[in-house]
Amino acid sequence: QHCSTPVICRMTIRCSQLALIKLLCHAAKHPSSTVNGVLLGTVDADGSNVNVTNVVPLFHLSCPLAAPTEVALAQIEAYTSQPGSNSSIIGYYHSDSRIAASELSPVGRRIADKLAVKQPNSVVLVLDNKRLASFMSGEPVTADNQPFEPFTREASGRGWKRAATSSVSLADGTWQSLLIQISGLIRGQQYSIVADWDDHLDDPAKDWLNPELSKLGKFALPGQQ
């Protein structure tokens, strides 16, 4: 379905299991902190189809700080601009430390606004903690109780709103297979190997591309097979 702007029609958002597993591991590693990151993938020129193939975890300590964010985004953009890359920064994810929070925070809005300058059809995924608890308990996932709440730009381009007519689907596998994967990583405490940009700035040996996590999740990034 084609439309003139991503806020007045149904947007199809497909995410790989790899992307959602990284996002969930990032949140699980820092349950008392707000965490964020960027979405990588492709989006149609009219914004009707969004394909999230990967994520890069940004911060769990430096979320409000502009300087580390600028450094991280520049490095990630350089990575996606390498020859052979078929993805770019197409959005932002946010998981709030507050259990009841399901809105995009002011910090999240500022970062999302910055990303939207280069990708006007970018999207935001906010992790709904209450729905996540239901998902982890095994409750069947429907369009109304997904743990990820998508946000898109207002028609005016001056704000963000819930994408009321859009939902997130899996590009590979099912919600049940995602639950099995993430539950196994949590039981084995393997989620803790995820490294974000705070970790990388503290120890440059920690790779923000997280190839080890990709291998544990039985996935591989381009060039890392």
JSON list of C-alpha atoms in Angstrom, two decimals, residues 1-11 152-155 161 165:
[
{"chain": "A", "resi": 1, "resn": "GLN", "atom": "CA", "xyz": [0.00, 0.00, 0.00]},
{"chain": "A", "resi": 2, "resn": "HIS", "atom": "CA", "xyz": [1.40, 3.38, -1.00]},
{"chain": "A", "resi": 3, "resn": "CYS", "atom": "CA", "xyz": [0.78, 6.72, 0.62]},
{"chain": "A", "resi": 4, "resn": "SER", "atom": "CA", "xyz": [2.14, 10.24, 0.63]},
{"chain": "A", "resi": 5, "resn": "THR", "atom": "CA", "xyz": [3.28, 10.25, 4.27]},
{"chain": "A", "resi": 6, "resn": "PRO", "atom": "CA", "xyz": [3.86, 7.47, 6.80]},
{"chain": "A", "resi": 7, "resn": "VAL", "atom": "CA", "xyz": [1.32, 8.92, 9.27]},
{"chain": "A", "resi": 8, "resn": "ILE", "atom": "CA", "xyz": [-1.86, 8.73, 7.21]},
{"chain": "A", "resi": 9, "resn": "CYS", "atom": "CA", "xyz": [-1.79, 5.12, 6.02]},
{"chain": "A", "resi": 10, "resn": "ARG", "atom": "CA", "xyz": [-1.00, 1.68, 7.31]},
{"chain": "A", "resi": 11, "resn": "MET", "atom": "CA", "xyz": [2.71, 1.12, 7.62]},
{"chain": "A", "resi": 152, "resn": "THR", "atom": "CA", "xyz": [5.81, 7.58, 13.44]},
{"chain": "A", "resi": 153, "resn": "ARG", "atom": "CA", "xyz": [6.23, 11.25, 12.60]},
{"chain": "A", "resi": 154, "resn": "GLU", "atom": "CA", "xyz": [3.31, 13.61, 12.86]},
{"chain": "A", "resi": 155, "resn": "ALA", "atom": "CA", "xyz": [2.07, 14.89, 9.50]},
{"chain": "A", "resi": 161, "resn": "LYS", "atom": "CA", "xyz": [2.61, 9.76, 17.52]},
{"chain": "A", "resi": 165, "resn": "THR", "atom": "CA", "xyz": [-2.93, 1.54, 12.29]}
]
